[in-house]
Coordinates of C-alpha atoms in Angstrom, one line a residue:
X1 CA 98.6 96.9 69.5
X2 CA 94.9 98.6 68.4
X3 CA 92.5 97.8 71.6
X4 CA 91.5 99.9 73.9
X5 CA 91.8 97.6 76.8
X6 CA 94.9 96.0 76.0
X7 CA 96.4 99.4 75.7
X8 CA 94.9 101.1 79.0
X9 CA 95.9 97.3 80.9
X10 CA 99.4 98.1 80.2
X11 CA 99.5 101.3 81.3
X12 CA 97.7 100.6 84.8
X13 CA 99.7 97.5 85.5
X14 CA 101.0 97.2 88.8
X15 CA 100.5 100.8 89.4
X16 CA 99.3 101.9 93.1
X17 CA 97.5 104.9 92.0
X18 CA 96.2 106.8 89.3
X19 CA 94.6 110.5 89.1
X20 CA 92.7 111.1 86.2
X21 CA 91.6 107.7 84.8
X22 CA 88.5 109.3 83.1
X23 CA 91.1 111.6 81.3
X24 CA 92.9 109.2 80.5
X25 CA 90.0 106.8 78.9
X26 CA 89.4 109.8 76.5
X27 CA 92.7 110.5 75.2
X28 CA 93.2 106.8 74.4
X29 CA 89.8 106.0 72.6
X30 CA 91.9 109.0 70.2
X31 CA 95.1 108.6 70.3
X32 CA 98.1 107.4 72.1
X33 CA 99.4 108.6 75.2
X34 CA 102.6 111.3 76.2
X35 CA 104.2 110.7 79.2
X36 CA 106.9 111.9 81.4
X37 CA 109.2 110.3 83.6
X38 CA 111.7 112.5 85.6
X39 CA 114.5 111.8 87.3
X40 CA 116.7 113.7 89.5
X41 CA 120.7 113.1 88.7
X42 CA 121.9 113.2 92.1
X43 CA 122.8 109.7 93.8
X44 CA 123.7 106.8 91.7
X45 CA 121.1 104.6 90.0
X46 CA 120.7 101.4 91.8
X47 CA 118.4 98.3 90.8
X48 CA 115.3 100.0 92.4
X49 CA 115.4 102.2 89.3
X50 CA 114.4 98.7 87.1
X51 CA 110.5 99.4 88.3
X52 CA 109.9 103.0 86.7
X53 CA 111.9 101.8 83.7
X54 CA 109.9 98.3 83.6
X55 CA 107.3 100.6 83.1
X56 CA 108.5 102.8 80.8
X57 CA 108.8 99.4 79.0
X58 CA 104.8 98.4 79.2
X59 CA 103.7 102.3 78.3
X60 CA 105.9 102.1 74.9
X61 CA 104.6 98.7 74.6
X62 CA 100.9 100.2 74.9
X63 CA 102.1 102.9 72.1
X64 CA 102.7 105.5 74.3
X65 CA 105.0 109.1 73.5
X66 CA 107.7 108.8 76.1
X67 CA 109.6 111.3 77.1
X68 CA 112.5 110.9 80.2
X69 CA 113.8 114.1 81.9
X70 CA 116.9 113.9 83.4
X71 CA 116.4 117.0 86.1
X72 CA 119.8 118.7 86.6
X73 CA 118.2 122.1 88.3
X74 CA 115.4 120.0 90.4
X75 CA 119.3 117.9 91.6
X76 CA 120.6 121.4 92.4
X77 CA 117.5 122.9 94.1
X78 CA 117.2 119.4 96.3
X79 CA 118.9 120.5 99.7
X80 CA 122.6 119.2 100.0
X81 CA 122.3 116.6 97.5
X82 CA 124.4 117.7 94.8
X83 CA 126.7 120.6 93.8
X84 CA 126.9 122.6 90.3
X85 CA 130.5 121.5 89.3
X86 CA 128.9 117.6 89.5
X87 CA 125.8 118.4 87.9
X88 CA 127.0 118.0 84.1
X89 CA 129.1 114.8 85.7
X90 CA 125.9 113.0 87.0
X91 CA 123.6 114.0 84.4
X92 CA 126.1 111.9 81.8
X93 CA 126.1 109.2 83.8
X94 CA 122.7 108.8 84.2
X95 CA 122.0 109.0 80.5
X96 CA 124.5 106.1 80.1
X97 CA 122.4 104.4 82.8
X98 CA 119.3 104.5 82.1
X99 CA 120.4 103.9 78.3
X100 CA 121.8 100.7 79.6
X101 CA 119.2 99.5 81.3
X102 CA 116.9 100.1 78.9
X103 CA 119.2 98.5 76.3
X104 CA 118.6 95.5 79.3
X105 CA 116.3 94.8 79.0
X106 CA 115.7 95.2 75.1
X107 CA 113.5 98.5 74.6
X108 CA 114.7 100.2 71.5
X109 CA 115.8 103.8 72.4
X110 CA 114.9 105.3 69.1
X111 CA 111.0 105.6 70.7
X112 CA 111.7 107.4 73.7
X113 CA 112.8 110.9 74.0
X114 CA 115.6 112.3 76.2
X115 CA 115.7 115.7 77.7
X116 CA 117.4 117.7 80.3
X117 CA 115.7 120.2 82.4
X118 CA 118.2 123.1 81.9
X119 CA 117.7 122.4 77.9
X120 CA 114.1 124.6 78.6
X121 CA 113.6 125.2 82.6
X122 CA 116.2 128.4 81.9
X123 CA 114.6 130.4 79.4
X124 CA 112.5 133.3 79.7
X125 CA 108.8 132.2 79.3
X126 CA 109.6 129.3 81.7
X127 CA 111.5 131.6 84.3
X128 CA 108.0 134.2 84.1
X129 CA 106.0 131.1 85.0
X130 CA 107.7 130.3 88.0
X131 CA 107.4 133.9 88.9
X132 CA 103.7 133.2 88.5
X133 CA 103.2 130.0 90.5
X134 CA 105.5 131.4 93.0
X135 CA 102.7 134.2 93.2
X136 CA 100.2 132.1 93.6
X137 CA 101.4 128.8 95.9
X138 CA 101.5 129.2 99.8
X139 CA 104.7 128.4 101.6
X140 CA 102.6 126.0 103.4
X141 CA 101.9 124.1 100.0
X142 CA 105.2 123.9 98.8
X143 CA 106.5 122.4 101.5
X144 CA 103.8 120.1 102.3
X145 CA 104.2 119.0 98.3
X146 CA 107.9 118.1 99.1
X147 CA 107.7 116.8 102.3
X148 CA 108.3 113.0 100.6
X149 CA 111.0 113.9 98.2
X150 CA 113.2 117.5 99.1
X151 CA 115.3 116.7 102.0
X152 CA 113.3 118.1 105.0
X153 CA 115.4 120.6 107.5
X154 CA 114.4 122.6 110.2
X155 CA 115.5 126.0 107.9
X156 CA 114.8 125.1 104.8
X157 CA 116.2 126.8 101.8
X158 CA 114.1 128.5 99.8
X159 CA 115.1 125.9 96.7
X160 CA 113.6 123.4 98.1
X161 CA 110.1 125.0 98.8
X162 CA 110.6 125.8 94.5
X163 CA 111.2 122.4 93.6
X164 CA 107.8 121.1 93.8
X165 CA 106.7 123.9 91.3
X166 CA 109.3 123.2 89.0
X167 CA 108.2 120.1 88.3
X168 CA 104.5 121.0 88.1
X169 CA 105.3 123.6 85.6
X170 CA 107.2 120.5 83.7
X171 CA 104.1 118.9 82.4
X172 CA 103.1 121.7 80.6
X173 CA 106.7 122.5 78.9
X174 CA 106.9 119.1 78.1
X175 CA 103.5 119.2 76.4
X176 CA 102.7 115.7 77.9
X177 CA 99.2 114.1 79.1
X178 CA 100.5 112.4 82.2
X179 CA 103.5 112.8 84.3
X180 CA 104.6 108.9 85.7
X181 CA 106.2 108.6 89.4
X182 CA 105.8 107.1 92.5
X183 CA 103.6 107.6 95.3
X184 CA 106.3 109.2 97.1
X185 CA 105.5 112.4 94.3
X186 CA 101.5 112.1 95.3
X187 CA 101.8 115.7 97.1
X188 CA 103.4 117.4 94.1
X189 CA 101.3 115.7 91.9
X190 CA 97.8 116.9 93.5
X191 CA 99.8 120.4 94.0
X192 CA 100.3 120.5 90.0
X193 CA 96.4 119.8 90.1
X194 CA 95.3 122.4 92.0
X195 CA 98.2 125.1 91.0
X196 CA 98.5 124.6 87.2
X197 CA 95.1 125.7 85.9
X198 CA 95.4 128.6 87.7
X199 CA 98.3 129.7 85.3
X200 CA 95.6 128.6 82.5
X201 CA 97.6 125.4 81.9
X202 CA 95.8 122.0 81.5
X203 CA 95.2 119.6 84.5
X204 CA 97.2 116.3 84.0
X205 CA 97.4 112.4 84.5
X206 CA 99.2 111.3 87.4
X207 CA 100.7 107.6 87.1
X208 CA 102.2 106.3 90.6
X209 CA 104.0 103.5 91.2
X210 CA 104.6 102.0 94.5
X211 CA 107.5 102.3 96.6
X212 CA 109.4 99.0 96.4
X213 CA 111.2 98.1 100.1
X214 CA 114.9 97.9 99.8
X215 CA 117.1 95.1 101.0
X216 CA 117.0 96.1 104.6
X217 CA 113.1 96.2 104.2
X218 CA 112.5 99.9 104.2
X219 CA 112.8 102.1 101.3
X220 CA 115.8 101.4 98.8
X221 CA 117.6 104.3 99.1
X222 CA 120.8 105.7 97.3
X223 CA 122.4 106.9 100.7
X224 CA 122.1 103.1 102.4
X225 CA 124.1 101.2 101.0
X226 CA 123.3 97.7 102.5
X227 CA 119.7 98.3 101.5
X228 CA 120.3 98.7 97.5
X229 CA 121.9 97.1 94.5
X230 CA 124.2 99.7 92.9
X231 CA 123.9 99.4 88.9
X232 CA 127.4 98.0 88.6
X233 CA 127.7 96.1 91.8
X234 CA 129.9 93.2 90.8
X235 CA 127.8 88.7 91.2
X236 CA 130.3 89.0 94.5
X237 CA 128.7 92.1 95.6
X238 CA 125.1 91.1 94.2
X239 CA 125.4 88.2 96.4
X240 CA 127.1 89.3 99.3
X241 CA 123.8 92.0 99.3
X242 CA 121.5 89.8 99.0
X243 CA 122.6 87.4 101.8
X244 CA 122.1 90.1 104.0
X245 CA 118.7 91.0 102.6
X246 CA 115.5 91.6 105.1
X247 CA 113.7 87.8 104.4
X248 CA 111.3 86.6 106.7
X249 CA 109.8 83.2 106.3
X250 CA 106.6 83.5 105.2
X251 CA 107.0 87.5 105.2
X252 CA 105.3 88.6 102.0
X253 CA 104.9 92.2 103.0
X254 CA 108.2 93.9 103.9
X255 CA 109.8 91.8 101.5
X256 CA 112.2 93.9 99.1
X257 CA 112.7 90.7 96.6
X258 CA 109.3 89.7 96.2
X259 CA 108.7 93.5 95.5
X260 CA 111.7 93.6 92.9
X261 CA 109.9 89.9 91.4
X262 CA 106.6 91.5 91.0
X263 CA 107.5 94.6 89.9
X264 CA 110.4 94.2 87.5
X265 CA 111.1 90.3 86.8
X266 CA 107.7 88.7 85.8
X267 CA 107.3 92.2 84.2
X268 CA 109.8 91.3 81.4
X269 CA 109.3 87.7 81.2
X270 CA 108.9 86.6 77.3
X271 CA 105.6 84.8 76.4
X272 CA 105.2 81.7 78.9
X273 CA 108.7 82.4 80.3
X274 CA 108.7 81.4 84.0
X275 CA 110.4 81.9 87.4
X276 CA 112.8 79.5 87.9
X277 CA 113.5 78.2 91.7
X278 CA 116.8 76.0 91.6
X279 CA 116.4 73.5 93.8
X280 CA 118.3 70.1 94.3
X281 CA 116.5 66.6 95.1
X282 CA 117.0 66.8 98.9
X283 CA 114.6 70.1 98.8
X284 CA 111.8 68.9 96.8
X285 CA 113.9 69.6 93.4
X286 CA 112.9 72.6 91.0
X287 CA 110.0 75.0 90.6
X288 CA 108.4 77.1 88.3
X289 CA 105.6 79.9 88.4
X290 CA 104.0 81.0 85.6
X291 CA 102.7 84.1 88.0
X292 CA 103.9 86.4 90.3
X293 CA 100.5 85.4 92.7
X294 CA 102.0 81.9 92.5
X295 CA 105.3 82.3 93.6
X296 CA 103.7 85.0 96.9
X297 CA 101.5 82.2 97.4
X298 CA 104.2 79.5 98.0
X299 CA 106.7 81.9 99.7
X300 CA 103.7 82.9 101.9
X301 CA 102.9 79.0 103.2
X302 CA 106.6 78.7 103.8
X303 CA 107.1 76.1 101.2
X304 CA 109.7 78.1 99.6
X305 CA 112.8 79.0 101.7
X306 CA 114.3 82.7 102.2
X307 CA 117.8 81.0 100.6
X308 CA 116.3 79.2 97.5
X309 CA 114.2 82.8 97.0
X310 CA 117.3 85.1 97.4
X311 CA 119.5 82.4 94.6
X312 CA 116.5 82.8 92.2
X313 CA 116.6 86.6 92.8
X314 CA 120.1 86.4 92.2
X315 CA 120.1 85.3 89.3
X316 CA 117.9 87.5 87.4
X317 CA 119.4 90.4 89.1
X318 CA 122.9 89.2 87.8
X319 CA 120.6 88.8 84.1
X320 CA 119.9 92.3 84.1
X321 CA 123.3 93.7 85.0
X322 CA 125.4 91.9 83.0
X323 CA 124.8 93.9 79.7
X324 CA 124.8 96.9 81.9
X325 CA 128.4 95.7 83.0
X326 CA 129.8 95.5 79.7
X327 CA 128.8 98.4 78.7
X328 CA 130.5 100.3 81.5
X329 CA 133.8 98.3 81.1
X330 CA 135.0 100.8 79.0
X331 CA 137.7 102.8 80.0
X332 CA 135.8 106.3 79.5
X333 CA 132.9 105.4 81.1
X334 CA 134.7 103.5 84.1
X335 CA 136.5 107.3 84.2
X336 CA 133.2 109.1 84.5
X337 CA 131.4 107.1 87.8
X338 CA 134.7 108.0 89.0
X339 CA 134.6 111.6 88.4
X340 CA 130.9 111.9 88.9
X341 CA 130.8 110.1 92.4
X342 CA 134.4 110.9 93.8
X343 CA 135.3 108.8 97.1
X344 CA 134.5 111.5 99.9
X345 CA 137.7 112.5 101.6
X346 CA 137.7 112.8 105.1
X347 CA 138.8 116.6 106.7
X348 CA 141.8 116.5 108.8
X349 CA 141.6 116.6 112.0
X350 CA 143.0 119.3 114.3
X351 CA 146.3 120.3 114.7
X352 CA 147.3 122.2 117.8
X353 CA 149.9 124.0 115.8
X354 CA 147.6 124.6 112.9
X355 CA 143.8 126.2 113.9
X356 CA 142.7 126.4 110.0
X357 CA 142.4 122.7 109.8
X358 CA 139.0 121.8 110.0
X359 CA 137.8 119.0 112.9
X360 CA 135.9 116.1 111.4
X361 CA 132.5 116.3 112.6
X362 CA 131.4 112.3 112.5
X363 CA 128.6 110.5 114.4
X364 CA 130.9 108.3 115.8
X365 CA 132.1 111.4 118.6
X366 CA 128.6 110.8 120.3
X367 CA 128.3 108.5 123.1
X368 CA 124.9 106.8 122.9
X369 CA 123.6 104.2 124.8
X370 CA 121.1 102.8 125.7
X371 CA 119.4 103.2 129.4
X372 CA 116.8 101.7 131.8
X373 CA 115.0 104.0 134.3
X374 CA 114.8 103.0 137.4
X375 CA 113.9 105.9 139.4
X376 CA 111.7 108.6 138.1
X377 CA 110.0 111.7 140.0
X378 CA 109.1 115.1 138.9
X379 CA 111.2 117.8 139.6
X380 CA 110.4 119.6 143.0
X381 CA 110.8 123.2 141.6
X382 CA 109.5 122.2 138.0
X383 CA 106.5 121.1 136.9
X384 CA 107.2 120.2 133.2
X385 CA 110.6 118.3 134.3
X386 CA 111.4 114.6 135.5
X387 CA 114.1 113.6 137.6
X388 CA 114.9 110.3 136.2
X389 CA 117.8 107.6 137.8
X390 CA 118.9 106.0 134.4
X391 CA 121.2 102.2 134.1
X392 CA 123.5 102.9 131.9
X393 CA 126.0 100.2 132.5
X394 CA 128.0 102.5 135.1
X395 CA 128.7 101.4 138.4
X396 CA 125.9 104.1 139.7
X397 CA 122.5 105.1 137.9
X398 CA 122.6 108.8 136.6
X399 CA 120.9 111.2 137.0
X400 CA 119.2 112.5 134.1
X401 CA 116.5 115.7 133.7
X402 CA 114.1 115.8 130.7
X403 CA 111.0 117.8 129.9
X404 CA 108.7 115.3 129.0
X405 CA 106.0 115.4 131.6
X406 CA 103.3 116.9 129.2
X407 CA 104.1 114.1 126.9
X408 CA 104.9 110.5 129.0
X409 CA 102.8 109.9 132.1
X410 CA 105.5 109.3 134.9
X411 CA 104.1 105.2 134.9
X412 CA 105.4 105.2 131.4
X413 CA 108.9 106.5 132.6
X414 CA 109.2 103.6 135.3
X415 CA 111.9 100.9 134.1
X416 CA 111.2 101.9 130.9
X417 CA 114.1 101.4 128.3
X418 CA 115.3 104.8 127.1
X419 CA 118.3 106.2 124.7
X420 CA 121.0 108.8 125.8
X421 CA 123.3 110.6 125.0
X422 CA 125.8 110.4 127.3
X423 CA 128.6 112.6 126.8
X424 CA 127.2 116.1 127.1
X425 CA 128.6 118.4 129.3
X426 CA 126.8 118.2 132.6
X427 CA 124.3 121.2 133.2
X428 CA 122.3 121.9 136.2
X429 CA 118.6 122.4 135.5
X430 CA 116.1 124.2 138.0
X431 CA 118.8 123.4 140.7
X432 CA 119.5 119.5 139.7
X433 CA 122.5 118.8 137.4
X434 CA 122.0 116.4 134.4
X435 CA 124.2 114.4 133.4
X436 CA 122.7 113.5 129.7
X437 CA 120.0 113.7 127.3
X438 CA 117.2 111.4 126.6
X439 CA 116.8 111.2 123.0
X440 CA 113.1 111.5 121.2
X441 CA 111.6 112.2 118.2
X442 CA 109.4 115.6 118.2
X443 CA 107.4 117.5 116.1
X444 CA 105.6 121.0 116.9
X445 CA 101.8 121.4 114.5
X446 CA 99.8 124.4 114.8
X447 CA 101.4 125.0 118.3
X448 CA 100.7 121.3 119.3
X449 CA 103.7 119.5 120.4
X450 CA 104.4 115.6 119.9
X451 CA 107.3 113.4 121.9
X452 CA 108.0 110.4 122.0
X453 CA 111.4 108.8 123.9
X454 CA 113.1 106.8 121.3
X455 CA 112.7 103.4 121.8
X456 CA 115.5 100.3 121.6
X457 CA 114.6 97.0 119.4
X458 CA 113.9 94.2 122.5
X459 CA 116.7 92.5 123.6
X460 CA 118.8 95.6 123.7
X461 CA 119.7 96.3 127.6
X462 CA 121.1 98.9 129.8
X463 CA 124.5 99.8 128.5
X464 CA 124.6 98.5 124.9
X465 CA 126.2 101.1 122.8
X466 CA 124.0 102.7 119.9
X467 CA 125.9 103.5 116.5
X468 CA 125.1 104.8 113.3
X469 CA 125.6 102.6 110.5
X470 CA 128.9 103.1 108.6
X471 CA 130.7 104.8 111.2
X472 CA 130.8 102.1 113.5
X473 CA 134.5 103.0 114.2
X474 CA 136.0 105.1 116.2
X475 CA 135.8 106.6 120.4
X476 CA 133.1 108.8 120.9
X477 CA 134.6 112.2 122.6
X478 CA 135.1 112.1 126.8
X479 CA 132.8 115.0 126.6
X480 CA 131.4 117.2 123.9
X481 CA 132.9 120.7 124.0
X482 CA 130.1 123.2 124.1
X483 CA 132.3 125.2 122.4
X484 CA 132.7 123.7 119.2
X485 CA 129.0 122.6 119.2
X486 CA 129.5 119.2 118.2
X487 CA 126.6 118.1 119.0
X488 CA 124.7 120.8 118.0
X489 CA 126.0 120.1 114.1
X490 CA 125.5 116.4 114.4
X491 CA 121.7 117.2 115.8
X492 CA 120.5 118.7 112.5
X493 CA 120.9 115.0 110.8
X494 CA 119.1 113.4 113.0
X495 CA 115.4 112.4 111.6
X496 CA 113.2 109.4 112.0
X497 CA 112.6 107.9 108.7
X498 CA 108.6 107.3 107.4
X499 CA 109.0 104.0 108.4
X500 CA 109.8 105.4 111.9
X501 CA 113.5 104.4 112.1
X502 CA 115.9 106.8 114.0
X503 CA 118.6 107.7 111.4
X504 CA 121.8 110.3 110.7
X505 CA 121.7 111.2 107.3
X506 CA 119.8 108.2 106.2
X507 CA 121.9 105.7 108.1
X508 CA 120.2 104.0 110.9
X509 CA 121.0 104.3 114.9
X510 CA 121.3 100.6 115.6
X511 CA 122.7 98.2 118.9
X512 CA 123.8 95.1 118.3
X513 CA 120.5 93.8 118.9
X514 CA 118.7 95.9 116.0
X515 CA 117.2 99.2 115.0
X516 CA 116.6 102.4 117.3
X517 CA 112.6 103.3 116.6
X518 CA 109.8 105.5 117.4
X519 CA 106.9 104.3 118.6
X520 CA 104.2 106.5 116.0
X521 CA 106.2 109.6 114.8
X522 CA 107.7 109.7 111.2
X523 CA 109.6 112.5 109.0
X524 CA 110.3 114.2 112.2
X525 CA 113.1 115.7 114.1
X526 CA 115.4 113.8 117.0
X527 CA 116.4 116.0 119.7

């Protein structure tokens, strides 16, 4: 491929946003393009992982120097993800992955380069830069760069505020033009822009994909498991996934499989290969769509159903995993998932006779329901405090206190469906005990505080039990002990998600009716 346009097409398809298109115009009237992709080895690859390498497949297509990091220290320095004895595990089985799928869907490896970070991010000249850029970057910078991809605590460690150097300072050991990711890397990315010249290094390309929605319609994740395709998910499992997957009639928006059409599937077609919808007589019989616009177009006008959609998507799903499959059906790699991602064993829990046994600290111990307010008042001897009558199910209301006066106006609070914690040790507050805690996400800006109650999915009602997903089983405890601060540990997990979904550790807080949201906050605290 010589022109120009065909070339510089490739590299922009499907791509959400680019910095540095005028660079990039230069370099490719000259020469071909270098580019890295980096990925940090920490949770298994899963079939989201098919749209940076889909693209990896269009820049080697458009000539481009490729070169794919697989980021060992960026896995360590990423809080709580994953230790130093599993590093060397994870990093092989991600080179096997990503091999596979590129082998996939047929890119030859001998034109892409594979390093890993500790190869160079160790040595000398590299450890002085990061000396440098720590020198010059603000705390306030770092974090803000990492806020969409280090795991955000309310003490965070000082690895993850280095992180977003790192893999700044990456560009320039890589000697690349452009650094590829998606627009979940757009802080670190402009941070790199700003930061790197100042070390006398060269401003790069940014390439950013967009964030595909998972399964459940949010962001596919590693850590929810209903909401991604694992790599060697056996067709049962494919399917069984997919049945469950987030399809709305006519929904072409929060749609994870159009996303994974669009992205990945039309992507690789061959020359005037097309998507295939199986269909028998009954339904109007087959179709076939040359373009991705033509298949969001029918889906869109409802003339294709969420079931003949999901089959289709089945299938090509199942086309890209089989080699992957095979490959891993040998005994030695079937050995290393195993080692690398070991089944978590679950602590013992304690023995009277036996105090060093540690007591398993699981969401399931917290009682959480949901509650309607029927009574509200502010406190007579406080004026930042309600006094709220709450429907939880029980024969009597309780009565619960909360400091959210400066933040709900009290005709808010009236009859308004709430979410409680209900087994905390009753406490008496300005005079009035409180039998509970109403739950809300909260965030604290330049001495500004935000609050919001969490909020139930309609249809949820006074006394319908909120769990978190995957540890549905299980009694909550009679009462926390204040003790062992139970709660107190739990509390540090609990965030709302950027698409403002209450969560533990990545797993949503659901009812039977649905999800547990806040009305406006994301990437905040619940407390």
């Amino acid at each position: 491929m010589s022109s120009f346009t065909e070339k510089k097409n490739l590299i922009l398809r499907n791509l959400q946003e680019v910095l540095g298109e005028d660079k990039l115009d230069v370099i490719l009237k000259e020469r071909d393009l270098k580019i890295y992709w980096g990925t940090a080895t920490t949770g298994r690859p899963h079939i989201a992982y098919f749209v940076p390498i889909s693209k990896i497949a269009d820049y080697l297509k458009a000539g481009c120097e490729v070169t794919v990091l697989f980021a060992d220290l960026h896995a360590y320095l990423d809080n709580m993800k994953a230790p130093w004895e599993l590093l060397e595990l994870r990093v092989q089985y991600y080179e096997h992955s990503i091999k596979a799928m590129l082998t996939s869907i047929g890119v030859p490896l001998d034109k892409l380069k594979f390093v890993r970070g500790t190869e160079y991010q160790l040595s000398k000249e590299y450890t002085m830069d990061v000396y440098r850029l720590s020198s010059s970057i603000t705390e306030h910078d770092a974090k803000k760069a990492g806020a969409e991809v280090v795991k955000q605590v309310d003490n965070p460690l000082l690895s993850g505020l280095l992180y977003p150097g790192l893999q700044a300072l990456d560009e320039e050991y890589l000697k690349v033009d452009a650094q590829f990711g998606g627009v979940d890397q757009r802080k670190i990315f402009t941070m790199s822009e700003k930061y790197l010249p100042q070390l006398g290094y060269a401003k790069r390309i940014h390439l950013m994909n967009p964030m595909v929605p998972g399964l459940a319609g949010g962001k596919m994740s590693s850590s929810e498991v209903d909401s991604k395709i694992d790599l060697l998910d056996s067709p049962a499992t494919v399917k069984k996934k997919l049945k469950k997957a987030f399809c709305e009639p006519g929904n072409i928006v929060e749609n994870g499989l159009l996303a994974f059409a669009k992205h990945v599937i039309f992507g690789l077609f061959e020359p005037n290969e097309k998507f295939k919808v199986s269909r028998n007589e009954a339904n109007g019989g087959d179709l076939n769509f040359s373009t991705y616009e033509d298949l969001e177009i029918c889906f869109s006008e409802q003339k294709l159903h969420p079931a003949d959609l999901k089959a289709s998507i089945e299938f090509y799903i199942n086309r890209l995993l089989d080699p992957i499959r095979q490959i891993f059906d040998k005994p030695e790699l079937q050995k290393l998932v195993a080692n690398a991602y070991p089944a978590p064993v679950k602590p013992k829990k304690t023995d009277k006779n036996n105090t060093n046994q540690q007591e398993e600290i699981s969401p399931n111990r917290l009682d959480i329901r949901v509650g309607k307010i029927v009574e509200v008042s502010k406190h007579p001897e406080a004026d930042a405090l309600y006094v709220e009558k709450i429907d939880l199910g029980e024969e009597q209301p309780r009565t619960i206190v909360s400091g959210l006066v400066n933040y709900v106006p009290i005709n808010e609070m009236q009859d308004r469906l709430v979410v409680v914690l209900c087994n905390l040790k009753p406490a008496k507050m300005r005079g009035i005990e409180s039998s509970g805690m109403v739950l809300c996400a909260s965030i604290e800006n330049n001495g500004i505080k935000s609050v919001e109650p969490l909020e139930p999915t309609e249809g949820s009602k006074p006394g319908d039990k909120v769990f978190v997903e995957s540890y549905e089983q299980g009694e909550p405890d009679k009462i926390l002990n204040p003790k062992k601060k139970i709660w107190e540990q739990l509390q540090v997990d609990l965030k709302v998600s950027n698409s403002c979904e209450a969560q533990w550790k990545s797993n949503n807080l659901m009812t039977n009716a649905g999800k547990i949201l806040s009305k406006s906050l994301k990437n905040v605290n619940i407390a």
